[in-house]
Amino acid sequence: MAEKNSWKWQLANRITTADELAKLIKLSPAEKADIEKSLELFRMAITPYYASLMDKDDPHCPIRMQMIPSALERIRGEFDLDDPLGEVKYNPAPNVVRRYPDRALLLVTMQCAAYCRHCTRRRVVGSTDCTITREQLRQALEYIHKTPEIRDVLISGGDPFIMETDALEEIIAAVRAIPHVEVIRIGTRVPVMLPMRIDKELTDMLKKYHPIWVNTHFNHPKELTPEALKACEKLVDAGIPVGNQTVLLKGINDDAKILKKLFLGLVKHRVRPYYLFQCDLSVGISHFRTPVEKGIEIMHSLTSSISGYAVPKYAIDLPVGGGKVTLGYNYVVSKDDKELVLENYLGKLYRYPAR
Ligand SMILES: *Cc1c(COP(=O)(O)O)cnc(C)c1O
């Protein structure tokens, strides 16, 4: 039992085939065949911990839907794009994506603890040429070094937290040594998929390089287990502000009640909901996409019922590298030079001077 609490055991014992999966949940032969076919497109790997949250009988279980390949992934949707965020094009150095003058994304590994079916980078994530090479890292750091406008470096992938602590430290220390880099951010789904990885060794290392911020990725209240919440609290206790980025997923969390429970549960454990993302246009995930209008409606419903710090920004990451744009319900009913008419959270109208 104790070994199940070891993150390396969890990684070594991930569920990667339909046969292994069939031992844990009920699968028909047709479902098994479907999984095997879809696996040719994008790999499956589920940590035993996360798999233990799956409902054995319900194919619509939100945990199952995020992890188990579906025949729908083989459909190329009308608007699907191979490189939806233009990350190949906007690549000033190896493994660096820069879309804003003051921020850069540094991709350090293509491996994750578990592979989300809705992955934006499914084009490259999970491939075997995984971790950044020394030469790629040298060139990436050299670019950040000679670009003084960059004051915020986002270390992502893949998932940086599945790297060995000393390998990750080497990267973080090198970024921290660049004088104009103020903030280092790490993007990770490890608290959700592999919470036992957030151990003292990791938090002790991270807190040497403050200011470090972490953004994680919870999508459903079922993921708010004592283990996952403890992992977040360990990061926060190490002085790391933890934010959360949720992806709006059809049939999983496209419902204000579910998201409200999720966001309030996160806030209760000191995690700040940061973004709610419209699902990207990656190939094979169109079945997860929710109408934008529905996202706006959900935001309206959240804004009118819970505190501002429990409500993330609803954002679309624009295709071909346009960056993020935030959307929301329009509370301005009318405006002219003199006056605005504003709608409050109850739908009542108020007049307010324009200047
Ligand atoms: C999302 C993103 C960022 C960070 O954006 P924030 O709004 O500051 O969180 C930076 N660079 C790239 C390429 C991104 O996709």
PDB file of C-alpha atoms in Angstrom, residues 63-214:
ATOM      1  CA  ILE A  63     -12.950  11.484 -14.911  1.00  0.00           C
ATOM      2  CA  ARG A  64     -13.395   8.799 -17.582  1.00  0.00           C
ATOM      3  CA  MET A  65     -14.262  11.323 -20.276  1.00  0.00           C
ATOM      4  CA  GLN A  66     -11.050  13.252 -19.631  1.00  0.00           C
ATOM      5  CA  MET A  67      -8.829  10.170 -19.857  1.00  0.00           C
ATOM      6  CA  ILE A  68     -10.349   7.435 -22.024  1.00  0.00           C
ATOM      7  CA  PRO A  69      -9.963   7.689 -25.801  1.00  0.00           C
ATOM      8  CA  SER A  70     -13.189   8.036 -27.739  1.00  0.00           C
ATOM      9  CA  ALA A  71     -14.052   7.220 -31.358  1.00  0.00           C
ATOM     10  CA  LEU A  72     -14.953  10.908 -31.718  1.00  0.00           C
ATOM     11  CA  GLU A  73     -11.251  11.781 -31.596  1.00  0.00           C
ATOM     12  CA  ARG A  74     -10.892  10.324 -35.066  1.00  0.00           C
ATOM     13  CA  ILE A  75     -13.199  12.997 -36.482  1.00  0.00           C
ATOM     14  CA  ARG A  76     -11.596  16.095 -37.944  1.00  0.00           C
ATOM     15  CA  GLY A  77     -13.987  18.944 -37.114  1.00  0.00           C
ATOM     16  CA  GLU A  78     -14.769  21.692 -39.620  1.00  0.00           C
ATOM     17  CA  PHE A  79     -12.694  24.289 -37.754  1.00  0.00           C
ATOM     18  CA  ASP A  80      -9.907  22.056 -36.420  1.00  0.00           C
ATOM     19  CA  LEU A  81      -6.325  23.251 -36.841  1.00  0.00           C
ATOM     20  CA  ASP A  82      -3.079  21.278 -36.632  1.00  0.00           C
ATOM     21  CA  ASP A  83      -1.294  24.018 -34.722  1.00  0.00           C
ATOM     22  CA  PRO A  84      -4.259  25.864 -33.181  1.00  0.00           C
ATOM     23  CA  LEU A  85      -2.205  28.364 -31.194  1.00  0.00           C
ATOM     24  CA  GLY A  86       0.434  29.000 -33.821  1.00  0.00           C
ATOM     25  CA  GLU A  87       3.073  27.653 -31.474  1.00  0.00           C
ATOM     26  CA  VAL A  88       5.193  26.344 -34.299  1.00  0.00           C
ATOM     27  CA  LYS A  89       5.227  29.694 -36.076  1.00  0.00           C
ATOM     28  CA  TYR A  90       5.835  31.906 -33.019  1.00  0.00           C
ATOM     29  CA  ASN A  91       8.970  30.129 -31.955  1.00  0.00           C
ATOM     30  CA  PRO A  92      11.854  32.581 -31.606  1.00  0.00           C
ATOM     31  CA  ALA A  93      14.106  29.907 -30.048  1.00  0.00           C
ATOM     32  CA  PRO A  94      13.793  26.158 -29.504  1.00  0.00           C
ATOM     33  CA  ASN A  95      11.024  25.341 -26.995  1.00  0.00           C
ATOM     34  CA  VAL A  96      10.152  29.025 -26.551  1.00  0.00           C
ATOM     35  CA  VAL A  97       6.762  30.478 -27.495  1.00  0.00           C
ATOM     36  CA  ARG A  98       6.471  34.243 -27.246  1.00  0.00           C
ATOM     37  CA  ARG A  99       3.196  35.884 -27.980  1.00  0.00           C
ATOM     38  CA  TYR A 100       3.373  38.897 -25.666  1.00  0.00           C
ATOM     39  CA  PRO A 101       6.280  41.319 -25.314  1.00  0.00           C
ATOM     40  CA  ASP A 102       6.761  40.766 -21.576  1.00  0.00           C
ATOM     41  CA  ARG A 103       6.048  37.033 -21.214  1.00  0.00           C
ATOM     42  CA  ALA A 104       7.510  33.860 -22.682  1.00  0.00           C
ATOM     43  CA  LEU A 105       6.512  30.243 -22.539  1.00  0.00           C
ATOM     44  CA  LEU A 106       9.326  27.718 -22.073  1.00  0.00           C
ATOM     45  CA  LEU A 107       8.375  24.123 -22.874  1.00  0.00           C
ATOM     46  CA  VAL A 108      10.675  21.829 -20.897  1.00  0.00           C
ATOM     47  CA  THR A 109       9.179  18.380 -21.458  1.00  0.00           C
ATOM     48  CA  MET A 110       6.514  16.779 -23.607  1.00  0.00           C
ATOM     49  CA  GLN A 111       5.639  14.173 -20.960  1.00  0.00           C
ATOM     50  CA  CYS A 112       2.740  14.402 -18.532  1.00  0.00           C
ATOM     51  CA  ALA A 113       1.656  12.388 -15.501  1.00  0.00           C
ATOM     52  CA  ALA A 114      -1.516  11.507 -17.418  1.00  0.00           C
ATOM     53  CA  TYR A 115      -2.762  12.482 -20.873  1.00  0.00           C
ATOM     54  CA  CYS A 116      -5.912  14.578 -21.113  1.00  0.00           C
ATOM     55  CA  ARG A 117      -8.071  13.714 -24.104  1.00  0.00           C
ATOM     56  CA  HIS A 118      -8.691  17.451 -24.602  1.00  0.00           C
ATOM     57  CA  CYS A 119      -4.967  18.277 -24.782  1.00  0.00           C
ATOM     58  CA  THR A 120      -4.213  21.416 -26.778  1.00  0.00           C
ATOM     59  CA  ARG A 121      -0.700  20.230 -27.595  1.00  0.00           C
ATOM     60  CA  ARG A 122      -1.762  16.687 -28.502  1.00  0.00           C
ATOM     61  CA  ARG A 123       0.178  17.217 -31.723  1.00  0.00           C
ATOM     62  CA  VAL A 124       3.443  16.987 -29.774  1.00  0.00           C
ATOM     63  CA  VAL A 125       2.679  15.987 -26.197  1.00  0.00           C
ATOM     64  CA  GLY A 126       3.318  12.383 -25.205  1.00  0.00           C
ATOM     65  CA  SER A 127       5.885  11.865 -27.940  1.00  0.00           C
ATOM     66  CA  THR A 128       9.006   9.974 -26.971  1.00  0.00           C
ATOM     67  CA  ASP A 129      11.515  12.738 -27.604  1.00  0.00           C
ATOM     68  CA  CYS A 130      10.485  14.146 -24.294  1.00  0.00           C
ATOM     69  CA  THR A 131      12.665  16.418 -22.213  1.00  0.00           C
ATOM     70  CA  ILE A 132      14.424  19.513 -23.468  1.00  0.00           C
ATOM     71  CA  THR A 133      18.008  18.810 -24.463  1.00  0.00           C
ATOM     72  CA  ARG A 134      20.928  20.734 -23.015  1.00  0.00           C
ATOM     73  CA  GLU A 135      21.505  22.431 -26.353  1.00  0.00           C
ATOM     74  CA  GLN A 136      17.842  23.434 -26.737  1.00  0.00           C
ATOM     75  CA  LEU A 137      17.849  24.790 -23.196  1.00  0.00           C
ATOM     76  CA  ARG A 138      21.052  26.726 -23.808  1.00  0.00           C
ATOM     77  CA  GLN A 139      19.535  28.391 -26.890  1.00  0.00           C
ATOM     78  CA  ALA A 140      16.224  29.096 -25.138  1.00  0.00           C
ATOM     79  CA  LEU A 141      17.990  30.708 -22.160  1.00  0.00           C
ATOM     80  CA  GLU A 142      20.230  32.699 -24.477  1.00  0.00           C
ATOM     81  CA  TYR A 143      17.117  34.095 -26.186  1.00  0.00           C
ATOM     82  CA  ILE A 144      15.472  35.063 -22.888  1.00  0.00           C
ATOM     83  CA  HIS A 145      18.780  36.567 -21.758  1.00  0.00           C
ATOM     84  CA  LYS A 146      19.080  38.857 -24.758  1.00  0.00           C
ATOM     85  CA  THR A 147      15.403  39.904 -24.594  1.00  0.00           C
ATOM     86  CA  PRO A 148      15.157  42.276 -21.620  1.00  0.00           C
ATOM     87  CA  GLU A 149      11.427  42.904 -22.154  1.00  0.00           C
ATOM     88  CA  ILE A 150      10.678  39.405 -20.852  1.00  0.00           C
ATOM     89  CA  ARG A 151       9.923  39.660 -17.168  1.00  0.00           C
ATOM     90  CA  ASP A 152       7.674  36.639 -16.750  1.00  0.00           C
ATOM     91  CA  VAL A 153       8.702  33.121 -17.824  1.00  0.00           C
ATOM     92  CA  LEU A 154       6.131  30.357 -17.881  1.00  0.00           C
ATOM     93  CA  ILE A 155       7.697  26.935 -17.532  1.00  0.00           C
ATOM     94  CA  SER A 156       5.327  24.392 -19.020  1.00  0.00           C
ATOM     95  CA  GLY A 157       5.202  21.402 -21.362  1.00  0.00           C
ATOM     96  CA  GLY A 158       4.092  18.639 -20.894  1.00  0.00           C
ATOM     97  CA  ASP A 159       4.293  18.772 -17.155  1.00  0.00           C
ATOM     98  CA  PRO A 160       7.470  20.134 -15.514  1.00  0.00           C
ATOM     99  CA  PHE A 161       6.609  18.538 -12.161  1.00  0.00           C
ATOM    100  CA  ILE A 162       7.125  15.000 -13.433  1.00  0.00           C
ATOM    101  CA  MET A 163      10.789  15.770 -13.946  1.00  0.00           C
ATOM    102  CA  GLU A 164      13.294  14.793 -11.270  1.00  0.00           C
ATOM    103  CA  THR A 165      13.645  17.608  -8.755  1.00  0.00           C
ATOM    104  CA  ASP A 166      17.318  18.283  -9.548  1.00  0.00           C
ATOM    105  CA  ALA A 167      16.708  18.331 -13.318  1.00  0.00           C
ATOM    106  CA  LEU A 168      13.886  20.840 -12.852  1.00  0.00           C
ATOM    107  CA  GLU A 169      16.001  22.843 -10.421  1.00  0.00           C
ATOM    108  CA  GLU A 170      18.725  23.214 -13.022  1.00  0.00           C
ATOM    109  CA  ILE A 171      16.225  24.879 -15.365  1.00  0.00           C
ATOM    110  CA  ILE A 172      14.575  27.064 -12.735  1.00  0.00           C
ATOM    111  CA  ALA A 173      17.940  28.194 -11.354  1.00  0.00           C
ATOM    112  CA  ALA A 174      19.116  29.136 -14.846  1.00  0.00           C
ATOM    113  CA  VAL A 175      15.964  31.169 -15.522  1.00  0.00           C
ATOM    114  CA  ARG A 176      16.212  32.804 -12.088  1.00  0.00           C
ATOM    115  CA  ALA A 177      19.787  33.841 -12.865  1.00  0.00           C
ATOM    116  CA  ILE A 178      18.545  36.076 -15.700  1.00  0.00           C
ATOM    117  CA  PRO A 179      18.364  39.524 -14.071  1.00  0.00           C
ATOM    118  CA  HIS A 180      15.303  40.885 -15.905  1.00  0.00           C
ATOM    119  CA  VAL A 181      13.118  37.830 -15.216  1.00  0.00           C
ATOM    120  CA  GLU A 182      10.925  38.870 -12.302  1.00  0.00           C
ATOM    121  CA  VAL A 183       8.357  36.107 -12.074  1.00  0.00           C
ATOM    122  CA  ILE A 184       8.672  32.396 -12.841  1.00  0.00           C
ATOM    123  CA  ARG A 185       5.408  30.550 -13.392  1.00  0.00           C
ATOM    124  CA  ILE A 186       4.965  26.809 -13.659  1.00  0.00           C
ATOM    125  CA  GLY A 187       2.039  25.168 -15.450  1.00  0.00           C
ATOM    126  CA  THR A 188       1.203  21.707 -14.093  1.00  0.00           C
ATOM    127  CA  ARG A 189      -1.612  19.205 -13.734  1.00  0.00           C
ATOM    128  CA  VAL A 190       0.362  17.134 -11.227  1.00  0.00           C
ATOM    129  CA  PRO A 191      -1.722  18.208  -8.193  1.00  0.00           C
ATOM    130  CA  VAL A 192      -4.734  16.655  -9.962  1.00  0.00           C
ATOM    131  CA  MET A 193      -3.117  13.580 -11.517  1.00  0.00           C
ATOM    132  CA  LEU A 194      -0.218  12.764  -9.219  1.00  0.00           C
ATOM    133  CA  PRO A 195      -0.706  14.715  -5.976  1.00  0.00           C
ATOM    134  CA  MET A 196       1.904  12.666  -4.059  1.00  0.00           C
ATOM    135  CA  ARG A 197       4.567  14.283  -6.274  1.00  0.00           C
ATOM    136  CA  ILE A 198       4.103  17.572  -4.413  1.00  0.00           C
ATOM    137  CA  ASP A 199       6.506  16.529  -1.686  1.00  0.00           C
ATOM    138  CA  LYS A 200       8.829  18.382   0.633  1.00  0.00           C
ATOM    139  CA  GLU A 201      11.805  17.858  -1.665  1.00  0.00           C
ATOM    140  CA  LEU A 202       9.951  19.697  -4.446  1.00  0.00           C
ATOM    141  CA  THR A 203       8.516  22.550  -2.362  1.00  0.00           C
ATOM    142  CA  ASP A 204      11.857  23.085  -0.575  1.00  0.00           C
ATOM    143  CA  MET A 205      13.531  23.398  -3.950  1.00  0.00           C
ATOM    144  CA  LEU A 206      10.892  25.730  -5.415  1.00  0.00           C
ATOM    145  CA  LYS A 207      10.887  28.168  -2.547  1.00  0.00           C
ATOM    146  CA  LYS A 208      14.568  28.938  -3.072  1.00  0.00           C
ATOM    147  CA  TYR A 209      13.630  30.674  -6.330  1.00  0.00           C
ATOM    148  CA  HIS A 210      10.781  32.990  -5.351  1.00  0.00           C
ATOM    149  CA  PRO A 211       8.738  34.640  -6.716  1.00  0.00           C
ATOM    150  CA  ILE A 212       7.366  31.362  -8.124  1.00  0.00           C
ATOM    151  CA  TRP A 213       3.718  31.081  -9.128  1.00  0.00           C
ATOM    152  CA  VAL A 214       1.973  27.857 -10.096  1.00  0.00           C
TER     153      VAL A 214
END
